[in-house]
Amino acid sequence: MTARVFLHQWWWPIYTAIYVLLFYPTFLINPGANLSNVLSESYSIRANATLLFLAVGLILEWAEHPKLRFRDARHLLRALRQHPVVVLALLYGLWSLVTAFFALEPIAALLGSFFGSGDGALFALAMVGVFLLVYLQTLRDPALPSRLAWSVVVSGIVMALLALIEIVSRQGVFYPIHVASLPMVTFPQKGHLAGFFVLVAGILLGFLRQRSWIGLSALLVVSTALGTTFNRAALLALGVGVLLLAGKWRQMFVTGLVICLGLSAGWLLVRTLNSEGERQLINNTTAQTRLYMWKAAVRGILERPLTGWGAGQFDTVWPRFLSRDELDKYAQMEWGVKRVRDVFLAPRASPVLLVELADGKVAIQGISVWKAHNQFLDIGLLRGLVGLSFYLALFWYVIRSVSKFPPLAMGLIAYHAFLFLWFAPFHIEGTLWAVLGGACATGSLVGRRADSV
């Protein structure tokens, strides 16, 4: 196999596998660095890696069409009519770019939140680029989705083993964090790590739907690591993934047994170290606080329904979308304070709340990053309802791909079930959009064959 053939076959699977593993050794270089700095540097290293893969990916794509000339652009509209999913992805990326100029702070909307949470329009455009290049290659190489799926599985096994090492050693592999926050590996917290494990588990369930039992041991390892996170949203999403095996009763029974065994082993492992995770699992406070987050998000979307707010913009104004009574209840559940005395909002700055503690003392509570903890509401806040509609429309092609190649589709469906109660951080977006490109291309191929019959 020549180097060129190898790159054509494995360039995007390599990107898909290593994206979530990327990290910047902030605490090794600067032990006093705070989480905001870690997030910013993690964002930069993933953005730079994505630019590198896009550049080489474009060269590889150009090499597939040696006779292509700029004058051939006149055929672009005809080509786009044959691939409406490409139009949807392009519209999502271009709309993200256009709406950034209507944001309160266009620079932040373009480049990403000043507090390191990502979401920039340029980064969204880069993700669309990843989607398009994976999509185009899949049309030529129908085996690419299988390589993408297994690359996610391999990455998931590595992350699962690192997560288990963190639990057993009682310290972070990459970042020195409190034992109650473990595991998180390269993610900013264990909730996001749990979401990645749901994506991996969904892909493995898809292989099992095809009667391929080779991934059963990998499912056990990933389920064990998922159990150590004590994340209820992940458990619900995993249940959705198992339900997608309906009709395949043998696979459903075996996978259900393996998942329960893995989750139980993970829970038991954490309980021997501390009871923090167990308290998180039975605590219903987060479910109540999410209701207030969703209220604020819906009201924010209604104020800017077309263009949205852009990266980091709604973070600075969200308290004004809750009544004082709602804000008091939210603060009581989220931070354990008695009430909110005052709210200070300033341009280009995170909100500052003056809160009264349970003992009557007054303290300052700052919130630098705010998320609705619902991916669809968060996209609505970032890109408006127009951008959200483009994103949701892509999923029709994901659903169509289930009949042809279920692993990628089932992984995406399970992960987005998780995202009803969470959000996708930039730490996973590169992998997510590559998988989405492969699934949508498969769905597009299925649709074209059906139309030709």
Coordinates of C-alpha atoms in Angstrom, one line a residue:
M1 CA 0.0 0.0 0.0
T2 CA 1.5 3.3 -1.0
A3 CA 1.5 6.3 1.3
R4 CA -1.1 8.1 -0.8
V5 CA -3.5 5.1 -0.7
F6 CA -2.9 4.8 3.1
L7 CA -3.7 8.5 3.6
H8 CA -6.9 8.3 1.5
Q9 CA -8.1 5.4 3.5
W10 CA -7.0 6.4 7.0
W11 CA -6.7 10.2 7.1
W12 CA -10.1 10.8 8.5
P13 CA -10.3 7.7 10.7
I14 CA -7.0 8.9 12.3
Y15 CA -8.5 12.3 13.0
T16 CA -11.7 10.8 14.4
A17 CA -9.7 8.6 16.8
I18 CA -7.2 11.2 18.1
Y19 CA -9.4 14.2 18.3
V20 CA -10.8 13.4 21.8
L21 CA -7.3 12.3 23.0
L22 CA -5.7 15.7 22.3
F23 CA -4.7 17.7 25.4
Y24 CA -2.4 20.5 26.3
P25 CA -0.2 19.7 29.4
T26 CA -1.1 23.0 31.0
F27 CA -0.6 21.9 34.6
L28 CA 2.8 20.4 33.7
I29 CA 4.0 23.7 32.3
N30 CA 2.0 26.0 34.7
P31 CA 0.9 24.2 37.9
G32 CA -1.1 27.3 38.9
A33 CA -3.2 27.5 35.8
N34 CA -7.0 27.7 36.3
L35 CA -9.7 25.7 34.4
S36 CA -10.4 28.7 32.1
N37 CA -6.8 28.6 30.8
V38 CA -7.0 24.8 30.4
L39 CA -10.2 25.1 28.3
S40 CA -8.7 27.9 26.1
E41 CA -5.5 25.9 25.4
S42 CA -7.5 22.7 24.7
Y43 CA -9.6 24.7 22.3
S44 CA -6.5 26.0 20.5
I45 CA -4.8 22.6 20.1
R46 CA -8.0 21.0 18.7
A47 CA -8.6 23.9 16.3
N48 CA -5.0 23.8 15.0
A49 CA -5.2 20.0 14.6
T50 CA -8.4 20.4 12.7
L51 CA -6.9 23.0 10.4
L52 CA -4.0 20.6 9.7
F53 CA -6.3 17.7 8.8
L54 CA -8.5 20.0 6.7
A55 CA -5.5 21.3 4.7
V56 CA -4.2 17.8 4.0
G57 CA -7.8 16.5 3.4
L58 CA -8.4 19.2 0.8
I59 CA -5.1 18.2 -1.0
L60 CA -6.1 14.6 -1.0
E61 CA -9.5 15.5 -2.3
W62 CA -8.0 17.6 -5.1
A63 CA -5.7 14.7 -6.0
E64 CA -8.8 12.6 -6.7
H65 CA -9.8 15.0 -9.4
P66 CA -6.6 15.8 -11.4
K67 CA -8.6 17.2 -14.3
L68 CA -10.7 19.5 -12.2
R69 CA -10.4 23.2 -13.2
F70 CA -11.9 26.4 -11.6
R71 CA -14.2 26.8 -14.7
D72 CA -15.9 23.6 -13.6
A73 CA -17.5 25.6 -10.8
R74 CA -20.3 26.3 -13.2
H75 CA -21.5 22.7 -12.6
L76 CA -21.6 23.2 -8.8
L77 CA -25.3 23.9 -8.6
R78 CA -26.2 20.8 -10.5
A79 CA -23.9 18.8 -8.2
L80 CA -25.5 20.3 -5.1
R81 CA -29.0 19.4 -6.3
Q82 CA -27.9 15.8 -6.2
H83 CA -26.7 16.1 -2.7
P84 CA -29.2 18.1 -0.6
V85 CA -27.4 17.0 2.6
V86 CA -24.3 18.9 1.5
V87 CA -26.5 22.0 1.0
L88 CA -27.9 21.7 4.5
A89 CA -24.4 21.4 6.0
L90 CA -23.1 24.4 4.0
L91 CA -26.1 26.4 5.0
Y92 CA -25.5 25.6 8.6
G93 CA -21.8 26.7 8.4
L94 CA -22.6 29.8 6.3
W95 CA -25.5 30.8 8.6
S96 CA -23.2 30.5 11.6
L97 CA -20.8 32.8 9.9
V98 CA -23.4 35.4 8.8
T99 CA -25.2 35.5 12.2
A100 CA -21.9 36.2 14.0
F101 CA -21.9 39.7 12.6
F102 CA -25.3 40.3 14.2
A103 CA -24.0 39.3 17.7
L104 CA -23.4 41.8 20.5
E105 CA -19.7 40.9 20.2
P106 CA -18.9 39.8 16.7
I107 CA -15.3 38.9 17.5
A108 CA -16.3 36.5 20.2
A109 CA -19.1 35.1 18.0
L110 CA -16.5 34.4 15.3
L111 CA -13.6 33.1 17.3
G112 CA -15.3 31.6 20.3
S113 CA -16.2 32.5 23.8
F114 CA -13.7 34.6 25.7
F115 CA -13.9 32.1 28.5
G116 CA -12.7 29.1 26.5
S117 CA -15.9 27.3 25.9
G118 CA -15.6 27.4 22.1
D119 CA -18.7 27.7 19.9
G120 CA -17.2 30.2 17.5
A121 CA -18.6 30.5 14.0
L122 CA -15.2 29.9 12.4
F123 CA -14.9 26.6 14.3
A124 CA -18.4 25.6 13.2
L125 CA -17.4 26.3 9.6
A126 CA -14.3 24.1 10.1
M127 CA -16.5 21.3 11.5
V128 CA -18.7 21.6 8.4
G129 CA -15.5 21.3 6.3
V130 CA -14.7 18.0 8.2
F131 CA -18.2 16.8 7.5
L132 CA -18.0 17.6 3.7
L133 CA -14.6 16.0 3.2
V134 CA -15.7 12.8 5.0
Y135 CA -19.0 12.8 3.1
L136 CA -17.2 13.2 -0.3
Q137 CA -14.8 10.4 0.4
T138 CA -17.5 8.1 1.6
L139 CA -19.3 8.4 -1.7
R140 CA -16.1 7.0 -3.4
D141 CA -15.2 4.6 -0.6
P142 CA -18.3 3.0 1.0
A143 CA -15.9 1.2 3.5
L144 CA -14.9 4.5 5.1
P145 CA -17.8 4.5 7.6
S146 CA -16.7 1.2 9.0
R147 CA -13.1 2.5 9.5
L148 CA -14.6 5.6 11.1
A149 CA -16.7 3.5 13.5
W150 CA -13.8 1.3 14.5
S151 CA -11.6 4.3 15.0
V152 CA -14.1 5.7 17.5
V153 CA -14.3 2.3 19.2
V154 CA -10.5 2.2 19.5
S155 CA -10.4 5.7 20.9
G156 CA -13.2 4.8 23.3
I157 CA -11.3 1.8 24.6
V158 CA -8.2 3.9 25.2
M159 CA -10.3 6.6 27.0
A160 CA -12.1 3.9 29.1
L161 CA -8.8 2.3 30.2
L162 CA -7.5 5.8 31.1
A163 CA -10.7 6.5 33.1
L164 CA -10.3 3.3 35.0
I165 CA -6.7 4.1 35.8
E166 CA -7.8 7.4 37.1
I167 CA -10.3 5.8 39.4
V168 CA -7.9 3.1 40.7
S169 CA -5.0 5.5 41.2
R170 CA -7.2 8.2 42.6
Q171 CA -5.6 10.9 40.4
G172 CA -6.0 12.4 37.0
V173 CA -3.8 11.0 34.2
F174 CA -3.4 14.4 32.5
Y175 CA -4.7 16.9 35.1
P176 CA -4.3 17.0 38.9
I177 CA -8.0 17.2 40.0
H178 CA -10.0 16.2 43.1
V179 CA -10.8 12.5 43.3
A180 CA -14.6 13.3 43.4
S181 CA -14.3 14.8 39.9
L182 CA -12.7 11.6 38.4
P183 CA -12.8 10.3 35.8
M184 CA -12.5 13.0 33.2
V185 CA -9.2 12.1 31.2
T186 CA -9.0 14.8 28.5
F187 CA -12.5 16.2 29.0
P188 CA -13.3 19.2 31.3
Q189 CA -15.5 17.1 33.5
K190 CA -16.8 13.5 33.8
G191 CA -20.2 14.3 32.4
H192 CA -18.8 15.1 29.0
L193 CA -16.7 11.9 29.2
A194 CA -19.8 9.9 29.9
G195 CA -21.4 11.3 26.7
F196 CA -18.4 10.2 24.6
F197 CA -18.8 6.7 26.1
V198 CA -22.5 6.7 25.0
L199 CA -21.4 7.5 21.4
V200 CA -18.9 4.6 21.5
A201 CA -21.4 2.2 23.1
G202 CA -24.1 3.2 20.5
I203 CA -21.6 2.4 17.7
L204 CA -20.9 -1.0 19.3
L205 CA -24.6 -1.7 19.6
G206 CA -24.8 -1.0 15.9
F207 CA -22.2 -3.6 15.1
L208 CA -24.1 -6.0 17.3
R209 CA -27.3 -5.2 15.3
Q210 CA -25.4 -6.5 12.3
R211 CA -24.8 -9.8 14.2
S212 CA -21.1 -8.9 14.7
W213 CA -20.2 -10.0 18.2
I214 CA -16.6 -8.9 18.0
G215 CA -17.2 -5.7 19.9
L216 CA -18.9 -7.4 23.0
S217 CA -15.7 -7.3 25.1
A218 CA -15.2 -3.6 24.1
L219 CA -18.8 -2.9 25.2
L220 CA -18.0 -4.4 28.6
V221 CA -14.9 -2.2 29.1
V222 CA -16.7 1.0 27.9
S223 CA -19.8 0.2 30.1
T224 CA -17.5 -0.2 33.1
A225 CA -15.9 3.1 32.5
L226 CA -19.3 4.7 32.0
G227 CA -20.4 3.3 35.3
T228 CA -17.7 5.2 37.1
T229 CA -19.1 8.5 35.9
F230 CA -22.5 8.1 37.7
N231 CA -24.2 10.1 34.9
R232 CA -28.0 9.7 34.7
A233 CA -28.3 11.3 31.2
A234 CA -25.8 8.7 29.9
L235 CA -27.8 5.9 31.4
L236 CA -31.0 7.1 29.8
A237 CA -29.3 7.5 26.4
L238 CA -27.7 4.0 26.7
G239 CA -31.2 2.7 27.3
V240 CA -32.3 4.4 24.0
G241 CA -29.4 2.7 22.3
V242 CA -30.5 -0.8 23.6
L243 CA -34.1 -0.1 22.5
L244 CA -32.8 0.4 18.9
L245 CA -32.1 -3.3 18.9
A246 CA -35.8 -4.1 19.1
G247 CA -36.6 -7.1 17.0
K248 CA -33.0 -8.4 17.5
W249 CA -34.0 -10.1 20.8
R250 CA -30.9 -12.2 21.3
Q251 CA -28.6 -9.2 20.8
M252 CA -30.8 -7.1 23.1
F253 CA -30.7 -9.6 25.9
V254 CA -26.9 -10.2 25.6
T255 CA -26.0 -6.6 25.3
G256 CA -28.3 -5.6 28.2
L257 CA -26.6 -8.2 30.4
V258 CA -23.1 -7.0 29.4
I259 CA -24.0 -3.3 29.9
C260 CA -25.6 -4.0 33.3
L261 CA -22.5 -6.0 34.4
G262 CA -20.2 -3.3 33.2
L263 CA -22.2 -0.5 34.9
S264 CA -22.4 -2.4 38.1
A265 CA -18.6 -3.0 38.1
G266 CA -18.0 0.7 37.5
W267 CA -20.3 1.8 40.3
L268 CA -18.8 -0.7 42.7
L269 CA -15.3 0.5 41.9
V270 CA -16.2 4.1 42.6
R271 CA -18.1 3.2 45.8
T272 CA -15.0 1.6 47.3
L273 CA -13.2 5.0 46.9
N274 CA -15.8 7.6 47.8
S275 CA -19.6 8.0 47.9
E276 CA -19.6 11.3 45.9
G277 CA -20.7 9.6 42.7
E278 CA -23.6 7.7 44.4
R279 CA -24.9 11.0 45.9
Q280 CA -24.8 12.5 42.4
L281 CA -26.8 9.6 41.0
I282 CA -29.6 9.8 43.5
N283 CA -29.6 13.6 43.8
N284 CA -32.5 15.2 41.7
T285 CA -31.3 18.8 42.1
T286 CA -29.7 18.9 38.7
A287 CA -33.0 17.8 37.1
Q288 CA -34.7 20.8 38.7
T289 CA -32.0 23.3 37.9
R290 CA -32.2 22.2 34.2
L291 CA -35.8 23.3 34.1
Y292 CA -34.7 26.9 35.0
M293 CA -31.9 26.6 32.4
W294 CA -34.3 25.6 29.8
K295 CA -36.7 28.4 30.7
A296 CA -33.9 31.0 30.3
A297 CA -32.8 29.4 27.0
V298 CA -36.3 29.4 25.5
R299 CA -36.8 33.0 26.5
G300 CA -33.4 33.9 25.1
I301 CA -34.2 32.2 21.8
L302 CA -37.5 34.0 21.5
E303 CA -35.7 37.3 21.9
R304 CA -33.3 36.6 19.0
P305 CA -35.1 33.8 17.1
L306 CA -33.4 34.2 13.7
T307 CA -29.8 35.0 14.3
G308 CA -29.3 33.7 17.8
W309 CA -26.7 35.2 20.2
G310 CA -23.4 33.8 19.0
A311 CA -20.6 32.2 21.1
G312 CA -20.3 33.5 24.6
Q313 CA -23.0 36.2 24.2
F314 CA -26.0 34.7 26.1
D315 CA -23.5 33.7 28.9
T316 CA -23.3 37.4 29.8
V317 CA -27.0 38.1 30.0
W318 CA -28.8 34.9 31.0
P319 CA -29.9 36.1 34.5
R320 CA -32.2 38.6 33.1
F321 CA -34.3 35.8 31.5
L322 CA -35.3 34.4 34.8
S323 CA -37.6 36.2 37.3
R324 CA -36.2 37.1 40.7
D325 CA -38.1 34.2 42.2
E326 CA -36.8 31.8 39.6
L327 CA -33.3 33.1 40.0
D328 CA -33.5 32.6 43.8
K329 CA -34.7 29.0 43.5
Y330 CA -32.0 28.3 40.8
A331 CA -29.3 29.7 43.1
Q332 CA -30.6 27.8 46.1
M333 CA -30.4 24.5 44.2
E334 CA -27.2 25.2 42.2
W335 CA -25.0 26.8 44.9
G336 CA -26.9 26.2 48.2
V337 CA -27.3 29.9 49.0
K338 CA -30.3 31.4 50.7
R339 CA -31.2 34.0 48.0
V340 CA -29.9 36.4 45.3
R341 CA -29.7 39.9 46.6
D342 CA -28.5 41.6 43.4
V343 CA -27.3 40.9 39.8
F344 CA -24.6 42.9 38.1
L345 CA -24.5 42.7 34.3
A346 CA -21.9 44.5 32.2
P347 CA -20.9 44.3 28.5
R348 CA -18.1 41.9 27.7
A349 CA -18.2 40.5 31.2
S350 CA -19.6 37.4 32.9
P351 CA -22.6 38.0 35.3
V352 CA -21.8 38.6 38.9
L353 CA -24.5 37.7 41.5
L354 CA -24.5 39.1 45.1
V355 CA -25.9 36.2 47.1
E356 CA -26.9 35.7 50.7
L357 CA -25.5 32.5 52.3
A358 CA -27.4 30.2 54.6
D359 CA -25.6 31.8 57.6
G360 CA -26.7 35.3 56.5
K361 CA -23.3 36.4 55.2
V362 CA -23.0 38.0 51.8
A363 CA -20.8 36.6 49.0
I364 CA -20.1 37.2 45.3
Q365 CA -20.9 34.4 42.8
G366 CA -19.5 34.7 39.3
I367 CA -20.5 32.5 36.3
S368 CA -18.1 32.6 33.4
V369 CA -19.7 29.9 31.2
W370 CA -23.4 29.1 30.9
K371 CA -25.1 26.3 29.0
A372 CA -28.7 25.2 28.7
H373 CA -27.7 21.6 29.1
N374 CA -29.8 20.7 26.1
Q375 CA -27.8 20.6 22.8
F376 CA -30.8 21.7 20.7
L377 CA -31.6 24.7 22.9
D378 CA -27.9 25.6 22.9
I379 CA -27.7 25.6 19.1
G380 CA -30.9 27.7 19.0
L381 CA -29.2 30.2 21.3
L382 CA -26.0 30.2 19.2
R383 CA -27.4 30.1 15.7
G384 CA -31.1 30.9 16.0
L385 CA -34.0 28.7 14.9
V386 CA -32.7 28.8 11.3
G387 CA -29.4 27.3 12.3
L388 CA -31.1 24.7 14.5
S389 CA -33.4 23.7 11.6
F390 CA -30.4 23.0 9.4
Y391 CA -28.8 20.9 12.1
L392 CA -32.0 18.9 12.7
A393 CA -32.5 18.3 9.0
L394 CA -29.2 16.5 8.7
F395 CA -30.6 13.8 11.0
W396 CA -33.0 12.6 8.4
Y397 CA -30.0 11.2 6.5
V398 CA -28.7 9.7 9.7
I399 CA -32.0 7.8 10.2
R400 CA -31.9 6.7 6.6
S401 CA -28.5 5.2 7.1
V402 CA -29.6 2.9 9.8
S403 CA -30.8 0.3 7.3
K404 CA -27.5 0.3 5.5
F405 CA -24.8 0.8 8.2
P406 CA -26.3 1.1 11.7
P407 CA -23.1 1.6 13.8
L408 CA -22.6 5.3 13.0
A409 CA -26.3 6.0 13.0
M410 CA -27.0 4.3 16.3
G411 CA -24.0 6.0 17.9
L412 CA -25.3 9.4 16.8
I413 CA -28.9 8.6 17.9
A414 CA -27.8 7.4 21.3
Y415 CA -25.5 10.4 21.8
H416 CA -28.1 12.9 20.8
A417 CA -30.5 11.3 23.3
F418 CA -27.8 12.1 25.8
L419 CA -27.7 15.6 24.5
F420 CA -31.3 16.2 25.4
L421 CA -29.9 16.6 28.9
W422 CA -26.4 17.8 28.1
F423 CA -24.4 19.6 25.4
A424 CA -21.5 18.7 23.1
P425 CA -18.3 20.5 24.1
F426 CA -15.6 21.3 21.5
H427 CA -13.6 18.4 23.0
I428 CA -15.8 15.9 21.0
E429 CA -17.1 18.0 18.1
G430 CA -14.4 17.0 15.6
T431 CA -15.1 13.3 16.1
L432 CA -18.9 14.0 16.1
W433 CA -18.9 15.9 12.8
A434 CA -16.7 13.3 11.1
V435 CA -19.1 10.5 12.2
L436 CA -22.0 12.7 11.1
G437 CA -20.4 13.0 7.6
G438 CA -20.0 9.3 7.3
A439 CA -23.5 8.5 8.4
C440 CA -25.1 11.2 6.2
A441 CA -23.2 10.0 3.2
T442 CA -24.4 6.4 3.8
G443 CA -28.0 7.8 4.2
S444 CA -27.6 9.7 1.0
L445 CA -26.4 6.6 -0.9
V446 CA -29.4 4.6 0.5
G447 CA -31.8 7.4 -0.7
R448 CA -30.2 7.5 -4.2
R449 CA -30.5 3.7 -4.6
A450 CA -34.2 3.9 -3.5
D451 CA -34.9 6.7 -6.0
S452 CA -33.4 4.7 -8.8
V453 CA -35.5 1.6 -8.2

